[in-house]
CSV table of C-alpha atoms in Angstrom, one decimal:
chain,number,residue,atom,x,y,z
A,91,UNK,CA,-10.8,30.4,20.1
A,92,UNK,CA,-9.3,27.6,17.9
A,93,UNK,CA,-6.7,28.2,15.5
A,94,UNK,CA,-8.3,27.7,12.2
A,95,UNK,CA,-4.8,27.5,10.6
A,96,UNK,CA,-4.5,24.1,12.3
A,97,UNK,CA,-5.6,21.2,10.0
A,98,UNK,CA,-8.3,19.2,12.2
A,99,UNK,CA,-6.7,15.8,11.8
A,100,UNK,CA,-10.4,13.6,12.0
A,101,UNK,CA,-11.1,15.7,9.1
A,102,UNK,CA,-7.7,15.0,7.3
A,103,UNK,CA,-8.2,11.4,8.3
A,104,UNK,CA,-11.9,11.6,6.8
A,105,UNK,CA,-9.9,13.0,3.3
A,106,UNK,CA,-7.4,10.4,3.5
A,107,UNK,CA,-9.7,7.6,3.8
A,108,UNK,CA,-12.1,9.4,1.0
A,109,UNK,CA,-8.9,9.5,-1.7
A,110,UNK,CA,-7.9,6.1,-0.9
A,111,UNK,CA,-11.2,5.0,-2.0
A,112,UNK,CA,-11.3,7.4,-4.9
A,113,UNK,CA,-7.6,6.1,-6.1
A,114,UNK,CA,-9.1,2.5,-6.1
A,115,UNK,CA,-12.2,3.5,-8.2
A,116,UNK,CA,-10.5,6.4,-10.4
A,117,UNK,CA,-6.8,5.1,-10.1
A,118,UNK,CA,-4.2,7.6,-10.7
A,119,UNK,CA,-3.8,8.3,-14.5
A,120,UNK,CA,-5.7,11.7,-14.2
A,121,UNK,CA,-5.4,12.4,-10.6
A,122,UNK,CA,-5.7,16.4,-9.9
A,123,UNK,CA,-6.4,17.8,-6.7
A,124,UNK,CA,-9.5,19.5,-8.4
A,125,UNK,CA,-10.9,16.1,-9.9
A,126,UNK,CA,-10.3,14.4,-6.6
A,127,UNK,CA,-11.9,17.6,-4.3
A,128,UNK,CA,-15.5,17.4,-6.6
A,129,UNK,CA,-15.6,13.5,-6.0
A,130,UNK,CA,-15.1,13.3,-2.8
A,131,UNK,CA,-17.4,16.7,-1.9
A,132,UNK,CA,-14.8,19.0,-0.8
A,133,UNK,CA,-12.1,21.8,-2.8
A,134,UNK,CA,-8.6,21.6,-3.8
A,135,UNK,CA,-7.9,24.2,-1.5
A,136,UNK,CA,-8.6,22.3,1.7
A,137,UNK,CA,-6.6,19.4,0.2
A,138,UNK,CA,-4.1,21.8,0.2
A,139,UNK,CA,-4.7,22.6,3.2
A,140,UNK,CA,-4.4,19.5,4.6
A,141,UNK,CA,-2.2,17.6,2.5
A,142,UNK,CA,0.0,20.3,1.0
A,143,UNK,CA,0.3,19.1,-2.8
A,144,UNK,CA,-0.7,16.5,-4.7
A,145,UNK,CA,2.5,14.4,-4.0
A,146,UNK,CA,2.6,15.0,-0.1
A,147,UNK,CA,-1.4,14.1,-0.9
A,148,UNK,CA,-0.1,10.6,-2.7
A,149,UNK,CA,2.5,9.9,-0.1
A,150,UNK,CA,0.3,10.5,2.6
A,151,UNK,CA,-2.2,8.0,1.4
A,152,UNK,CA,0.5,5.5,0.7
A,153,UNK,CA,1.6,5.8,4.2
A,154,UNK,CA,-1.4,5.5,6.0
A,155,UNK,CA,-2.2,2.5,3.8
A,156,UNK,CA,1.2,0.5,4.9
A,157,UNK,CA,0.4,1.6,8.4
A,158,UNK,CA,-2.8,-0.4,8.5
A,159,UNK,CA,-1.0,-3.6,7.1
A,160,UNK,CA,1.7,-3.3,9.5
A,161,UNK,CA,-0.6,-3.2,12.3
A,162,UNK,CA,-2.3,-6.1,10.8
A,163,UNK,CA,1.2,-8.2,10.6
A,164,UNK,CA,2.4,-6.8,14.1
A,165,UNK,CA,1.4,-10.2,15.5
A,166,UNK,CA,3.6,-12.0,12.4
A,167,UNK,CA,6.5,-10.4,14.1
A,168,UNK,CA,6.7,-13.6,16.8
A,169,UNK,CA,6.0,-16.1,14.2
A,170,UNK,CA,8.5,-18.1,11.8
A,171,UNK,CA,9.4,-16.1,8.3
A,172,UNK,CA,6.8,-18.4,6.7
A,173,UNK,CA,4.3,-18.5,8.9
A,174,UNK,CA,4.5,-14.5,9.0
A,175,UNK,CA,4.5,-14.5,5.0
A,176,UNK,CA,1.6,-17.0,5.1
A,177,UNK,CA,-0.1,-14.2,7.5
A,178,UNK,CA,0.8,-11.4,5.3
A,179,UNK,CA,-0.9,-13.1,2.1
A,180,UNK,CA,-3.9,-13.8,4.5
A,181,UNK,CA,-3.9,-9.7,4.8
A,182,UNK,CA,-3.2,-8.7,1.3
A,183,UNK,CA,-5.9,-11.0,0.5
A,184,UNK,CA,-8.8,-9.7,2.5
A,185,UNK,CA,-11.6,-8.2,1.1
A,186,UNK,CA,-11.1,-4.9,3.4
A,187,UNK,CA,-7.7,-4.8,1.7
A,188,UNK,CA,-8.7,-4.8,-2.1
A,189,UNK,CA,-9.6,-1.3,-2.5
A,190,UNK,CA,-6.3,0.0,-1.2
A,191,UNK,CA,-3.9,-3.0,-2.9
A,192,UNK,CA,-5.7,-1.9,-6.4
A,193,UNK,CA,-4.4,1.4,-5.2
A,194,UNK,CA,-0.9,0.6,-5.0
A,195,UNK,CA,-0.7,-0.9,-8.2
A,196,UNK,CA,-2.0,2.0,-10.1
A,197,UNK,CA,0.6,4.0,-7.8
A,198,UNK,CA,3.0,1.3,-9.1
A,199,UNK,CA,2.3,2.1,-12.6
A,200,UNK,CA,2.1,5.1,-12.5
A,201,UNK,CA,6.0,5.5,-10.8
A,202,UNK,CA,7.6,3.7,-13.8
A,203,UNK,CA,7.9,6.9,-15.4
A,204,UNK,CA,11.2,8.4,-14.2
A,205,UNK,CA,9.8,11.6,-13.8
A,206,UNK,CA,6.2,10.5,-12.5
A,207,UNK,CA,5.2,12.8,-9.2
A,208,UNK,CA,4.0,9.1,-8.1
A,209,UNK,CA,7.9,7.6,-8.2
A,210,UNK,CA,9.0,8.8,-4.8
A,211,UNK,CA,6.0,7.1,-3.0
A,212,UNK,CA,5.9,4.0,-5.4
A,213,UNK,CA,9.8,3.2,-4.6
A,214,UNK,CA,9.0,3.7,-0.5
A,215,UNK,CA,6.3,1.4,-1.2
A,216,UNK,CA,7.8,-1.7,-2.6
A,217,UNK,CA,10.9,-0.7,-0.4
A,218,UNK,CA,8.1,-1.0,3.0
A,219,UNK,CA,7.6,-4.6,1.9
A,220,UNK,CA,10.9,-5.7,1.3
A,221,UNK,CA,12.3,-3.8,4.4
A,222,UNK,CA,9.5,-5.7,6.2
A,223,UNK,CA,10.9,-9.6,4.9
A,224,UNK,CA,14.0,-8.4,5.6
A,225,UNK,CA,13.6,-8.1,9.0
A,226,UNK,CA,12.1,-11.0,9.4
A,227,UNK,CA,14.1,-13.3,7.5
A,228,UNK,CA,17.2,-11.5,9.5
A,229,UNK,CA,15.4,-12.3,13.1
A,230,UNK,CA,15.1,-16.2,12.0
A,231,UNK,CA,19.2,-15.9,11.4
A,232,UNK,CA,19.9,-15.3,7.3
A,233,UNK,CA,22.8,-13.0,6.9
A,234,UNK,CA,22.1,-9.5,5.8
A,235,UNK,CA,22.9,-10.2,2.0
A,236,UNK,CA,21.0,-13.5,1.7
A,237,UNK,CA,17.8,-11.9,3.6
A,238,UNK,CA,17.8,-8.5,1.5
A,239,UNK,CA,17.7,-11.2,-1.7
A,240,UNK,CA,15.4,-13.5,-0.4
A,241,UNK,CA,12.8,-10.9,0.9
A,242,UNK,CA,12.9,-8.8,-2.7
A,243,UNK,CA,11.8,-12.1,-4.2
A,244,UNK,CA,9.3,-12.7,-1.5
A,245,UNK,CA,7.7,-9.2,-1.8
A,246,UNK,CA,8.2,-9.0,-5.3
A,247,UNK,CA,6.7,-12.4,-5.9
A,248,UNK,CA,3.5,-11.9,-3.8
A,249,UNK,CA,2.4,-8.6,-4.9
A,250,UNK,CA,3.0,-10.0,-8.1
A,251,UNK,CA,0.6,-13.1,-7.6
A,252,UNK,CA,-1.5,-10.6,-5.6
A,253,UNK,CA,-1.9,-8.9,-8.7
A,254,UNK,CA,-3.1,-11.7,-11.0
A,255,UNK,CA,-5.5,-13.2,-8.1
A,256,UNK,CA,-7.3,-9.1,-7.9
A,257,UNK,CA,-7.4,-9.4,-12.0
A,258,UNK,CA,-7.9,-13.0,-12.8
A,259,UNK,CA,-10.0,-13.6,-9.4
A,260,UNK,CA,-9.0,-16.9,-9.4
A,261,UNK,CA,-8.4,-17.6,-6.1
A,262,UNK,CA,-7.7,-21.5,-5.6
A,263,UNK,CA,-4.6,-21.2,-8.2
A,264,UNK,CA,-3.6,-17.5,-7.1
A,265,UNK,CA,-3.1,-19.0,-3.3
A,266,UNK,CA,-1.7,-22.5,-3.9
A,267,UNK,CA,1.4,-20.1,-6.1
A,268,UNK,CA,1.7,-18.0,-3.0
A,269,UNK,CA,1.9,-21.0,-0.9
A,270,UNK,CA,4.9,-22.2,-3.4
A,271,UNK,CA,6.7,-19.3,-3.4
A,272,UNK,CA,6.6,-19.0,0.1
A,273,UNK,CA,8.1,-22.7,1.0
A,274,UNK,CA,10.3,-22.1,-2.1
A,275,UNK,CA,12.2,-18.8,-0.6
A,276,UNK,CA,11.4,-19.8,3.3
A,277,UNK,CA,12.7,-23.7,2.9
C-alpha cells in the first residue's frame, strides 16, 4: 500500500507549473495559498502538502523556473561570453518564456520590501543570473573581481531591457539595446 504521506511529485510538478501560470496572470500582490488553491482547482491544504508554506511555495516556483533556463543555456556553456549572452537573450525572449519572466518581475517587486516573504527568493533570483555571467566571463579569463562586475551589469542590464521589450513590446529597439549592451560589457 502506498504511503499517502509521500507528496506524488507529477502532481507537485502539475501544481508547480499551475502557480507559475497563475503568478504570470494574478502576479504576486495578493498571493495566498487559498486564492491560488480555488484558481488552480485544488486546496491550500495540498499546497501545503506539497509545498509546505507559501514562501517554500514561491521559492519552489522560482527554482524550477531557473532550472528550465539553465537547461536552455547548457549549450551556451561552450560558446564565447557573448555569443552565450546573445543565446541567453534569445531564451529570455521566447514566447514560452513570457509567462514565467513576467513572473519574476512581480517576484522582483514584490522583494523590495525588506520584509517581503518574496525577498529571499527575489535575491537568489537575480543572484542565479549574475552567478551564471560570472562563470562565464571567468572561463573566457576576466579576473574574479572584473567578472563579478561585468556580469551584474550584464544581468542587470538585460532583465532590465527584458523588461521594457515585455511592457513596451517593441521588439526591434528592445533587441538592438540588448545587442549593445552585450558588445559594450563583452568587448
Amino acid at each position: 500500500m502506498a504511503d499517502r504521506t509521500s507528496p506524488n511529485p507529477t502532481r507537485r510538478d502539475e501544481l508547480l507549473h499551475a502557480a507559475l501560470d497563475d503568478f504570470a496572470r494574478h502576479g504576486l500582490v495578493d498571493f495566498t495559498l487559498r486564492g491560488l488553491a480555488e484558481r488552480i482547482g485544488t486546496s491550500a491544504r495540498m499546497l501545503v502538502h506539497y509545498f509546505g508554506s507559501r514562501e517554500q511555495l514561491l521559492s519552489a516556483a522560482f527554482a524550477e523556473h531557473r532550472q528550465q533556463m539553465q537547461r536552455q543555456l547548457a549549450d551556451a556553456a561552450e560558446q564565447s561570453p557573448a555569443e552565450a549572452a546573445t543565446s541567453a537573450w534569445a531564451a529570455m525572449t521566447a514566447d514560452e518564456q513570457r509567462t514565467h519572466f513576467t513572473v519574476m518581475y512581480h517576484l522582483l517587486a514584490a522583494g523590495l520590501t525588506n520584509d517581503a516573504a518574496e525577498r529571499p527568493a527575489a535575491r537568489d533570483a537575480i543572484l542565479a543570473w549574475v552567478d551564471y555571467a560570472t562563470d562565464l566571463l571567468a572561463r573566457a579569463g576576466r579576473d574574479a573581481v572584473d567578472a563579478r562586475v561585468d556580469a551584474t551589469v550584464l544581468a542587470s542590464g538585460l532583465k532590465g531591457i527584458l523588461i521594457d521589450r515585455l511592457v513596451t513590446d517593441d521588439e526591434q529597439r528592445c533587441d538592438a539595446a540588448a545587442r549593445r549592451l552585450i558588445d559594450a560589457v563583452l568587448a
